[in-house]
């Protein structure tokens, strides 16, 4: 776990994401890149200098953002954790994903909501797009994760072969945190599976993961999302992990589950897209 990216829009949620990233980085030799994006639909990188000078409002926002991000980093300096700040101009989710690819990021930690969020509305649109498009794991938070939160992770899945690559991509973070993993199979009336079959699926899934501390659970609930939240709350789970896929036919928890768990609870969600 070498590089963590944190989008900063100077909202309380982005600060919570940054403080959570600091806690994760403190577990090992990780550095943090903070990115603030001055939002515009213009293809700023390809604009000639003369054209850019016609957009003084954007240039002023860029200068202001540089000062604010520098001050933010200075206010949050932590010994032993390298922190850099980058200002980009463009479409926020595209800039975040592009940076994560350029820096070969191991993790993006992002606030569930952005600046100007109205309470009661769905999670931020930038987050939704980052969840769908980022190649690296994405940890979405509302609150600041503390040391205890990072000790227990629930991995909610149907434990099929299709989702295994996503779990493999979570392993660097799991090992970095040295957290216990709680395999969680939510049994619903709509898609009921016998205990014997679900236990077999989890047991098979755990083969080759002997270096991890894994506990296995079957939890019955009317709905998968509410079952995840209820299990995590009752068992003091620090964060929930989901393997996410956009294909409607995929036999796994979908990206909508990630959004629903985030919207209905304060539980941080680690989402990994699988191909």
PDB file of C-alpha atoms in Angstrom:
ATOM      1  CA  UNK A   1       0.000   0.000   0.000  1.00  0.00           C
ATOM      2  CA  UNK A   2       2.168   2.815  -1.314  1.00  0.00           C
ATOM      3  CA  UNK A   3      -0.038   5.520  -2.804  1.00  0.00           C
ATOM      4  CA  UNK A   4      -3.389   6.782  -1.514  1.00  0.00           C
ATOM      5  CA  UNK A   5      -5.338   9.455  -3.382  1.00  0.00           C
ATOM      6  CA  UNK A   6      -7.816  11.713  -1.601  1.00  0.00           C
ATOM      7  CA  UNK A   7     -10.059  14.144  -3.513  1.00  0.00           C
ATOM      8  CA  UNK A   8     -10.347  17.378  -1.523  1.00  0.00           C
ATOM      9  CA  UNK A   9     -13.144  19.881  -2.145  1.00  0.00           C
ATOM     10  CA  UNK A  10     -12.776  21.467   1.322  1.00  0.00           C
ATOM     11  CA  UNK A  11     -16.070  20.019   2.557  1.00  0.00           C
ATOM     12  CA  UNK A  12     -16.301  18.254   5.926  1.00  0.00           C
ATOM     13  CA  UNK A  13     -16.722  14.933   4.105  1.00  0.00           C
ATOM     14  CA  UNK A  14     -13.496  15.340   2.149  1.00  0.00           C
ATOM     15  CA  UNK A  15     -11.684  16.238   5.374  1.00  0.00           C
ATOM     16  CA  UNK A  16     -13.091  13.060   6.963  1.00  0.00           C
ATOM     17  CA  UNK A  17     -11.793  11.118   3.961  1.00  0.00           C
ATOM     18  CA  UNK A  18      -8.363  12.683   4.365  1.00  0.00           C
ATOM     19  CA  UNK A  19      -8.206  11.949   8.106  1.00  0.00           C
ATOM     20  CA  UNK A  20      -9.237   8.356   7.357  1.00  0.00           C
ATOM     21  CA  UNK A  21      -6.476   8.119   4.739  1.00  0.00           C
ATOM     22  CA  UNK A  22      -3.988   9.387   7.310  1.00  0.00           C
ATOM     23  CA  UNK A  23      -5.010   6.606   9.666  1.00  0.00           C
ATOM     24  CA  UNK A  24      -4.559   4.020   6.903  1.00  0.00           C
ATOM     25  CA  UNK A  25      -1.213   5.493   5.833  1.00  0.00           C
ATOM     26  CA  UNK A  26       0.063   5.385   9.415  1.00  0.00           C
ATOM     27  CA  UNK A  27      -0.121   1.570   9.291  1.00  0.00           C
ATOM     28  CA  UNK A  28       2.818   1.395   6.885  1.00  0.00           C
ATOM     29  CA  UNK A  29       4.947   3.203   4.316  1.00  0.00           C
ATOM     30  CA  UNK A  30       2.217   5.017   2.399  1.00  0.00           C
ATOM     31  CA  UNK A  31       2.104   8.469   0.857  1.00  0.00           C
ATOM     32  CA  UNK A  32      -0.983  10.578   0.191  1.00  0.00           C
ATOM     33  CA  UNK A  33      -1.816  12.698  -2.843  1.00  0.00           C
ATOM     34  CA  UNK A  34      -4.560  15.268  -2.310  1.00  0.00           C
ATOM     35  CA  UNK A  35      -6.309  16.400  -5.482  1.00  0.00           C
ATOM     36  CA  UNK A  36      -8.596  19.389  -5.872  1.00  0.00           C
ATOM     37  CA  UNK A  37     -10.385  19.798  -9.181  1.00  0.00           C
ATOM     38  CA  UNK A  38     -11.551  23.150 -10.524  1.00  0.00           C
ATOM     39  CA  UNK A  39     -14.657  21.964 -12.323  1.00  0.00           C
ATOM     40  CA  UNK A  40     -15.208  22.891 -15.963  1.00  0.00           C
ATOM     41  CA  UNK A  41     -16.445  21.011 -19.043  1.00  0.00           C
ATOM     42  CA  UNK A  42     -13.657  22.656 -21.088  1.00  0.00           C
ATOM     43  CA  UNK A  43     -10.823  20.460 -22.323  1.00  0.00           C
ATOM     44  CA  UNK A  44      -8.387  22.620 -20.400  1.00  0.00           C
ATOM     45  CA  UNK A  45      -5.208  20.703 -21.166  1.00  0.00           C
ATOM     46  CA  UNK A  46      -5.650  21.148 -24.912  1.00  0.00           C
ATOM     47  CA  UNK A  47      -6.645  24.818 -24.826  1.00  0.00           C
ATOM     48  CA  UNK A  48      -3.998  27.217 -26.166  1.00  0.00           C
ATOM     49  CA  UNK A  49      -2.626  29.714 -23.643  1.00  0.00           C
ATOM     50  CA  UNK A  50      -4.447  32.577 -25.353  1.00  0.00           C
ATOM     51  CA  UNK A  51      -7.771  30.755 -24.948  1.00  0.00           C
ATOM     52  CA  UNK A  52      -7.093  29.977 -21.290  1.00  0.00           C
ATOM     53  CA  UNK A  53      -6.485  33.647 -20.614  1.00  0.00           C
ATOM     54  CA  UNK A  54     -10.046  34.364 -21.737  1.00  0.00           C
ATOM     55  CA  UNK A  55     -11.312  32.345 -18.752  1.00  0.00           C
ATOM     56  CA  UNK A  56     -10.104  34.522 -15.911  1.00  0.00           C
ATOM     57  CA  UNK A  57     -12.718  33.070 -13.576  1.00  0.00           C
ATOM     58  CA  UNK A  58     -11.142  29.614 -13.912  1.00  0.00           C
ATOM     59  CA  UNK A  59      -7.619  30.985 -13.494  1.00  0.00           C
ATOM     60  CA  UNK A  60      -8.707  32.822 -10.335  1.00  0.00           C
ATOM     61  CA  UNK A  61     -10.278  29.638  -8.947  1.00  0.00           C
ATOM     62  CA  UNK A  62      -7.096  27.707  -9.740  1.00  0.00           C
ATOM     63  CA  UNK A  63      -4.955  30.226  -7.828  1.00  0.00           C
ATOM     64  CA  UNK A  64      -7.391  30.233  -4.905  1.00  0.00           C
ATOM     65  CA  UNK A  65      -7.473  26.424  -4.821  1.00  0.00           C
ATOM     66  CA  UNK A  66      -3.669  26.215  -4.760  1.00  0.00           C
ATOM     67  CA  UNK A  67      -3.548  28.471  -1.712  1.00  0.00           C
ATOM     68  CA  UNK A  68      -6.367  26.616   0.052  1.00  0.00           C
ATOM     69  CA  UNK A  69      -4.918  23.172  -0.642  1.00  0.00           C
ATOM     70  CA  UNK A  70      -1.463  24.219   0.521  1.00  0.00           C
ATOM     71  CA  UNK A  71      -2.975  25.576   3.741  1.00  0.00           C
ATOM     72  CA  UNK A  72      -5.030  22.394   4.184  1.00  0.00           C
ATOM     73  CA  UNK A  73      -1.940  20.195   3.896  1.00  0.00           C
ATOM     74  CA  UNK A  74       0.062  22.404   6.269  1.00  0.00           C
ATOM     75  CA  UNK A  75      -2.757  22.231   8.827  1.00  0.00           C
ATOM     76  CA  UNK A  76      -2.791  18.424   8.628  1.00  0.00           C
ATOM     77  CA  UNK A  77       0.922  17.656   8.495  1.00  0.00           C
ATOM     78  CA  UNK A  78       1.751  14.324  10.091  1.00  0.00           C
ATOM     79  CA  UNK A  79       5.330  13.204  10.793  1.00  0.00           C
ATOM     80  CA  UNK A  80       6.433  10.291   8.637  1.00  0.00           C
ATOM     81  CA  UNK A  81       3.609  10.511   6.078  1.00  0.00           C
ATOM     82  CA  UNK A  82       4.500  12.276   2.801  1.00  0.00           C
ATOM     83  CA  UNK A  83       1.606  14.423   1.541  1.00  0.00           C
ATOM     84  CA  UNK A  84       1.451  16.277  -1.768  1.00  0.00           C
ATOM     85  CA  UNK A  85      -1.218  18.482  -3.296  1.00  0.00           C
ATOM     86  CA  UNK A  86      -2.280  18.636  -6.942  1.00  0.00           C
ATOM     87  CA  UNK A  87      -4.706  21.048  -8.602  1.00  0.00           C
ATOM     88  CA  UNK A  88      -6.405  19.934 -11.814  1.00  0.00           C
ATOM     89  CA  UNK A  89      -8.884  21.721 -14.065  1.00  0.00           C
ATOM     90  CA  UNK A  90     -11.595  19.692 -15.739  1.00  0.00           C
ATOM     91  CA  UNK A  91     -14.345  17.215 -14.952  1.00  0.00           C
ATOM     92  CA  UNK A  92     -13.808  16.034 -11.339  1.00  0.00           C
ATOM     93  CA  UNK A  93     -14.270  12.275 -11.696  1.00  0.00           C
ATOM     94  CA  UNK A  94     -12.164  12.181 -14.868  1.00  0.00           C
ATOM     95  CA  UNK A  95      -9.323  14.080 -13.194  1.00  0.00           C
ATOM     96  CA  UNK A  96      -9.427  11.829 -10.117  1.00  0.00           C
ATOM     97  CA  UNK A  97      -9.374   8.624 -12.154  1.00  0.00           C
ATOM     98  CA  UNK A  98      -6.666   9.931 -14.491  1.00  0.00           C
ATOM     99  CA  UNK A  99      -4.447  10.787 -11.521  1.00  0.00           C
ATOM    100  CA  UNK A 100      -5.038   7.388  -9.927  1.00  0.00           C
ATOM    101  CA  UNK A 101      -3.867   5.753 -13.141  1.00  0.00           C
ATOM    102  CA  UNK A 102      -0.822   8.006 -13.561  1.00  0.00           C
ATOM    103  CA  UNK A 103       0.313   7.355  -9.996  1.00  0.00           C
ATOM    104  CA  UNK A 104      -0.649   3.663 -10.017  1.00  0.00           C
ATOM    105  CA  UNK A 105      -2.678   4.343  -6.874  1.00  0.00           C
ATOM    106  CA  UNK A 106      -3.392   1.502  -4.480  1.00  0.00           C
ATOM    107  CA  UNK A 107      -6.466   3.175  -3.011  1.00  0.00           C
ATOM    108  CA  UNK A 108      -8.777   6.162  -3.400  1.00  0.00           C
ATOM    109  CA  UNK A 109     -10.363   7.448  -0.182  1.00  0.00           C
ATOM    110  CA  UNK A 110     -13.263   9.770  -0.954  1.00  0.00           C
ATOM    111  CA  UNK A 111     -16.076  11.478   0.931  1.00  0.00           C
ATOM    112  CA  UNK A 112     -19.561  10.090   0.355  1.00  0.00           C
ATOM    113  CA  UNK A 113     -20.811  13.596  -0.372  1.00  0.00           C
ATOM    114  CA  UNK A 114     -19.287  16.685  -1.895  1.00  0.00           C
ATOM    115  CA  UNK A 115     -19.336  20.395  -1.275  1.00  0.00           C
ATOM    116  CA  UNK A 116     -22.830  21.862  -1.190  1.00  0.00           C
ATOM    117  CA  UNK A 117     -24.516  18.535  -0.447  1.00  0.00           C
ATOM    118  CA  UNK A 118     -28.121  18.716   0.745  1.00  0.00           C
ATOM    119  CA  UNK A 119     -28.889  16.365   3.619  1.00  0.00           C
ATOM    120  CA  UNK A 120     -31.174  13.517   2.634  1.00  0.00           C
ATOM    121  CA  UNK A 121     -30.055  13.363  -0.992  1.00  0.00           C
ATOM    122  CA  UNK A 122     -28.200  10.470  -2.575  1.00  0.00           C
ATOM    123  CA  UNK A 123     -24.416  10.111  -2.510  1.00  0.00           C
ATOM    124  CA  UNK A 124     -22.378  12.492  -4.634  1.00  0.00           C
ATOM    125  CA  UNK A 125     -22.377  12.124  -8.428  1.00  0.00           C
ATOM    126  CA  UNK A 126     -18.586  12.342  -8.547  1.00  0.00           C
ATOM    127  CA  UNK A 127     -18.328   9.441  -6.120  1.00  0.00           C
ATOM    128  CA  UNK A 128     -20.801   7.381  -8.147  1.00  0.00           C
ATOM    129  CA  UNK A 129     -18.664   7.807 -11.263  1.00  0.00           C
ATOM    130  CA  UNK A 130     -15.405   7.105  -9.426  1.00  0.00           C
ATOM    131  CA  UNK A 131     -16.921   3.908  -8.013  1.00  0.00           C
ATOM    132  CA  UNK A 132     -17.944   2.778 -11.481  1.00  0.00           C
ATOM    133  CA  UNK A 133     -14.764   3.681 -13.347  1.00  0.00           C
ATOM    134  CA  UNK A 134     -11.753   3.492 -11.025  1.00  0.00           C
ATOM    135  CA  UNK A 135      -9.488   0.489 -11.491  1.00  0.00           C
ATOM    136  CA  UNK A 136      -8.147   0.597  -7.938  1.00  0.00           C
ATOM    137  CA  UNK A 137     -10.155   0.009  -4.735  1.00  0.00           C
ATOM    138  CA  UNK A 138     -12.290   2.956  -3.616  1.00  0.00           C
ATOM    139  CA  UNK A 139     -13.097   3.578   0.051  1.00  0.00           C
ATOM    140  CA  UNK A 140     -16.084   5.899   0.499  1.00  0.00           C
ATOM    141  CA  UNK A 141     -16.614   7.446   3.933  1.00  0.00           C
ATOM    142  CA  UNK A 142     -18.953   9.734   5.796  1.00  0.00           C
ATOM    143  CA  UNK A 143     -17.164   9.675   9.133  1.00  0.00           C
ATOM    144  CA  UNK A 144     -13.509   9.496  10.131  1.00  0.00           C
ATOM    145  CA  UNK A 145     -12.255   5.936  10.498  1.00  0.00           C
ATOM    146  CA  UNK A 146     -10.389   5.258  13.723  1.00  0.00           C
ATOM    147  CA  UNK A 147      -8.030   2.449  14.676  1.00  0.00           C
ATOM    148  CA  UNK A 148     -10.826   0.153  15.849  1.00  0.00           C
ATOM    149  CA  UNK A 149     -12.777   0.652  12.618  1.00  0.00           C
ATOM    150  CA  UNK A 150      -9.809  -0.644  10.647  1.00  0.00           C
ATOM    151  CA  UNK A 151      -9.585  -3.902  12.616  1.00  0.00           C
ATOM    152  CA  UNK A 152     -12.743  -5.587  11.253  1.00  0.00           C
ATOM    153  CA  UNK A 153     -13.945  -5.738   7.646  1.00  0.00           C
ATOM    154  CA  UNK A 154     -17.051  -7.515   6.369  1.00  0.00           C
ATOM    155  CA  UNK A 155     -16.819  -8.771   2.803  1.00  0.00           C
ATOM    156  CA  UNK A 156     -20.390  -9.190   1.556  1.00  0.00           C
ATOM    157  CA  UNK A 157     -20.627 -11.411  -1.499  1.00  0.00           C
ATOM    158  CA  UNK A 158     -22.320 -14.345  -3.149  1.00  0.00           C
ATOM    159  CA  UNK A 159     -18.855 -15.963  -3.193  1.00  0.00           C
ATOM    160  CA  UNK A 160     -18.794 -16.999  -6.814  1.00  0.00           C
ATOM    161  CA  UNK A 161     -15.694 -17.326  -8.980  1.00  0.00           C
ATOM    162  CA  UNK A 162     -16.547 -14.152 -10.879  1.00  0.00           C
ATOM    163  CA  UNK A 163     -15.878 -11.923  -7.868  1.00  0.00           C
ATOM    164  CA  UNK A 164     -12.605 -13.553  -6.801  1.00  0.00           C
ATOM    165  CA  UNK A 165     -10.315 -11.179  -8.740  1.00  0.00           C
ATOM    166  CA  UNK A 166     -11.909  -8.233  -6.938  1.00  0.00           C
ATOM    167  CA  UNK A 167     -11.254  -9.814  -3.554  1.00  0.00           C
ATOM    168  CA  UNK A 168      -7.651 -10.455  -4.609  1.00  0.00           C
ATOM    169  CA  UNK A 169      -7.318  -6.744  -5.356  1.00  0.00           C
ATOM    170  CA  UNK A 170      -8.523  -5.943  -1.830  1.00  0.00           C
ATOM    171  CA  UNK A 171      -5.849  -8.094  -0.233  1.00  0.00           C
ATOM    172  CA  UNK A 172      -3.013  -5.516  -0.206  1.00  0.00           C
ATOM    173  CA  UNK A 173      -5.202  -3.211   1.898  1.00  0.00           C
ATOM    174  CA  UNK A 174      -6.345  -6.073   4.148  1.00  0.00           C
ATOM    175  CA  UNK A 175      -2.755  -7.125   4.769  1.00  0.00           C
ATOM    176  CA  UNK A 176      -1.659  -3.513   5.213  1.00  0.00           C
ATOM    177  CA  UNK A 177      -4.286  -2.997   7.921  1.00  0.00           C
ATOM    178  CA  UNK A 178      -3.862  -6.502   9.401  1.00  0.00           C
ATOM    179  CA  UNK A 179      -7.627  -6.590   9.788  1.00  0.00           C
ATOM    180  CA  UNK A 180      -9.857  -9.586  10.335  1.00  0.00           C
ATOM    181  CA  UNK A 181     -12.122 -10.402   7.386  1.00  0.00           C
ATOM    182  CA  UNK A 182     -15.711 -11.468   7.987  1.00  0.00           C
ATOM    183  CA  UNK A 183     -17.135 -13.293   4.983  1.00  0.00           C
ATOM    184  CA  UNK A 184     -20.819 -12.356   4.882  1.00  0.00           C
ATOM    185  CA  UNK A 185     -23.460 -14.243   2.908  1.00  0.00           C
ATOM    186  CA  UNK A 186     -26.821 -12.474   3.075  1.00  0.00           C
ATOM    187  CA  UNK A 187     -29.643 -14.945   2.544  1.00  0.00           C
ATOM    188  CA  UNK A 188     -32.848 -13.364   1.273  1.00  0.00           C
ATOM    189  CA  UNK A 189     -36.224 -14.999   0.561  1.00  0.00           C
ATOM    190  CA  UNK A 190     -35.931 -13.955  -3.079  1.00  0.00           C
ATOM    191  CA  UNK A 191     -32.570 -15.692  -3.580  1.00  0.00           C
ATOM    192  CA  UNK A 192     -32.526 -18.272  -0.818  1.00  0.00           C
ATOM    193  CA  UNK A 193     -29.572 -20.653  -0.608  1.00  0.00           C
ATOM    194  CA  UNK A 194     -29.305 -23.468   1.915  1.00  0.00           C
ATOM    195  CA  UNK A 195     -26.839 -23.027   4.769  1.00  0.00           C
ATOM    196  CA  UNK A 196     -24.906 -26.049   3.559  1.00  0.00           C
ATOM    197  CA  UNK A 197     -24.476 -24.598   0.081  1.00  0.00           C
ATOM    198  CA  UNK A 198     -23.554 -21.098   1.263  1.00  0.00           C
ATOM    199  CA  UNK A 199     -21.056 -22.492   3.778  1.00  0.00           C
ATOM    200  CA  UNK A 200     -19.507 -24.574   0.999  1.00  0.00           C
ATOM    201  CA  UNK A 201     -19.221 -21.493  -1.220  1.00  0.00           C
ATOM    202  CA  UNK A 202     -17.432 -19.510   1.500  1.00  0.00           C
ATOM    203  CA  UNK A 203     -15.177 -22.434   2.385  1.00  0.00           C
ATOM    204  CA  UNK A 204     -14.162 -22.860  -1.242  1.00  0.00           C
ATOM    205  CA  UNK A 205     -13.641 -19.106  -1.586  1.00  0.00           C
ATOM    206  CA  UNK A 206     -11.277 -19.120   1.395  1.00  0.00           C
ATOM    207  CA  UNK A 207      -8.917 -21.668  -0.190  1.00  0.00           C
ATOM    208  CA  UNK A 208      -5.595 -19.965  -0.823  1.00  0.00           C
ATOM    209  CA  UNK A 209      -6.341 -17.156   1.651  1.00  0.00           C
ATOM    210  CA  UNK A 210      -4.725 -18.874   4.633  1.00  0.00           C
ATOM    211  CA  UNK A 211      -2.566 -15.835   5.442  1.00  0.00           C
ATOM    212  CA  UNK A 212      -5.736 -13.897   6.292  1.00  0.00           C
ATOM    213  CA  UNK A 213      -7.877 -14.123   9.407  1.00  0.00           C
ATOM    214  CA  UNK A 214     -11.288 -15.098   8.018  1.00  0.00           C
ATOM    215  CA  UNK A 215     -14.586 -15.631   9.837  1.00  0.00           C
ATOM    216  CA  UNK A 216     -17.650 -16.886   7.974  1.00  0.00           C
ATOM    217  CA  UNK A 217     -21.232 -15.765   8.538  1.00  0.00           C
ATOM    218  CA  UNK A 218     -24.643 -16.466   7.028  1.00  0.00           C
ATOM    219  CA  UNK A 219     -27.175 -13.750   7.803  1.00  0.00           C
ATOM    220  CA  UNK A 220     -30.860 -13.964   6.967  1.00  0.00           C
ATOM    221  CA  UNK A 221     -32.682 -10.801   5.991  1.00  0.00           C
ATOM    222  CA  UNK A 222     -35.471  -9.639   3.704  1.00  0.00           C
ATOM    223  CA  UNK A 223     -33.091  -7.371   1.761  1.00  0.00           C
ATOM    224  CA  UNK A 224     -29.388  -7.687   1.022  1.00  0.00           C
ATOM    225  CA  UNK A 225     -28.504  -4.041   1.679  1.00  0.00           C
ATOM    226  CA  UNK A 226     -30.325  -3.777   4.999  1.00  0.00           C
ATOM    227  CA  UNK A 227     -28.930  -7.166   5.999  1.00  0.00           C
ATOM    228  CA  UNK A 228     -25.394  -5.911   5.426  1.00  0.00           C
ATOM    229  CA  UNK A 229     -26.045  -2.797   7.499  1.00  0.00           C
ATOM    230  CA  UNK A 230     -27.720  -4.730  10.314  1.00  0.00           C
ATOM    231  CA  UNK A 231     -24.956  -7.340  10.488  1.00  0.00           C
ATOM    232  CA  UNK A 232     -22.215  -4.684  10.465  1.00  0.00           C
ATOM    233  CA  UNK A 233     -23.932  -2.641  13.181  1.00  0.00           C
ATOM    234  CA  UNK A 234     -24.599  -5.627  15.459  1.00  0.00           C
ATOM    235  CA  UNK A 235     -21.050  -6.940  15.121  1.00  0.00           C
ATOM    236  CA  UNK A 236     -19.155  -3.642  15.364  1.00  0.00           C
ATOM    237  CA  UNK A 237     -17.759  -4.001  11.847  1.00  0.00           C
ATOM    238  CA  UNK A 238     -15.536  -1.046  10.953  1.00  0.00           C
ATOM    239  CA  UNK A 239     -16.108  -1.082   7.209  1.00  0.00           C
ATOM    240  CA  UNK A 240     -17.840  -3.148   4.548  1.00  0.00           C
ATOM    241  CA  UNK A 241     -16.248  -4.360   1.315  1.00  0.00           C
ATOM    242  CA  UNK A 242     -18.148  -5.155  -1.877  1.00  0.00           C
ATOM    243  CA  UNK A 243     -17.123  -6.487  -5.257  1.00  0.00           C
ATOM    244  CA  UNK A 244     -19.022  -4.270  -7.673  1.00  0.00           C
ATOM    245  CA  UNK A 245     -20.094  -4.802 -11.249  1.00  0.00           C
ATOM    246  CA  UNK A 246     -22.322  -2.802 -13.566  1.00  0.00           C
ATOM    247  CA  UNK A 247     -23.660  -5.743 -15.552  1.00  0.00           C
ATOM    248  CA  UNK A 248     -27.277  -6.423 -14.612  1.00  0.00           C
ATOM    249  CA  UNK A 249     -26.892 -10.147 -15.202  1.00  0.00           C
ATOM    250  CA  UNK A 250     -23.914 -10.529 -12.852  1.00  0.00           C
ATOM    251  CA  UNK A 251     -24.522 -12.850  -9.918  1.00  0.00           C
ATOM    252  CA  UNK A 252     -23.030 -10.578  -7.282  1.00  0.00           C
ATOM    253  CA  UNK A 253     -23.799  -7.500  -5.239  1.00  0.00           C
ATOM    254  CA  UNK A 254     -24.096  -4.643  -7.674  1.00  0.00           C
ATOM    255  CA  UNK A 255     -22.840  -1.063  -7.523  1.00  0.00           C
ATOM    256  CA  UNK A 256     -26.359  -0.119  -6.365  1.00  0.00           C
ATOM    257  CA  UNK A 257     -25.728  -2.031  -3.172  1.00  0.00           C
ATOM    258  CA  UNK A 258     -22.660   0.105  -2.512  1.00  0.00           C
ATOM    259  CA  UNK A 259     -24.679   3.262  -2.997  1.00  0.00           C
ATOM    260  CA  UNK A 260     -27.562   2.028  -0.850  1.00  0.00           C
ATOM    261  CA  UNK A 261     -25.352   0.992   2.085  1.00  0.00           C
ATOM    262  CA  UNK A 262     -23.611   4.379   1.966  1.00  0.00           C
ATOM    263  CA  UNK A 263     -26.889   6.265   1.765  1.00  0.00           C
ATOM    264  CA  UNK A 264     -28.654   4.353   4.539  1.00  0.00           C
ATOM    265  CA  UNK A 265     -25.805   4.216   7.044  1.00  0.00           C
ATOM    266  CA  UNK A 266     -22.557   5.816   8.204  1.00  0.00           C
ATOM    267  CA  UNK A 267     -20.633   2.612   7.525  1.00  0.00           C
ATOM    268  CA  UNK A 268     -17.601   3.173   5.251  1.00  0.00           C
ATOM    269  CA  UNK A 269     -17.715   1.050   2.099  1.00  0.00           C
ATOM    270  CA  UNK A 270     -14.748  -0.336   0.197  1.00  0.00           C
ATOM    271  CA  UNK A 271     -15.742  -0.994  -3.401  1.00  0.00           C
ATOM    272  CA  UNK A 272     -13.642  -2.884  -5.936  1.00  0.00           C
ATOM    273  CA  UNK A 273     -14.767  -3.185  -9.520  1.00  0.00           C
ATOM    274  CA  UNK A 274     -14.194  -6.578 -11.071  1.00  0.00           C
ATOM    275  CA  UNK A 275     -13.777  -7.133 -14.766  1.00  0.00           C
TER     276      UNK A 275
END
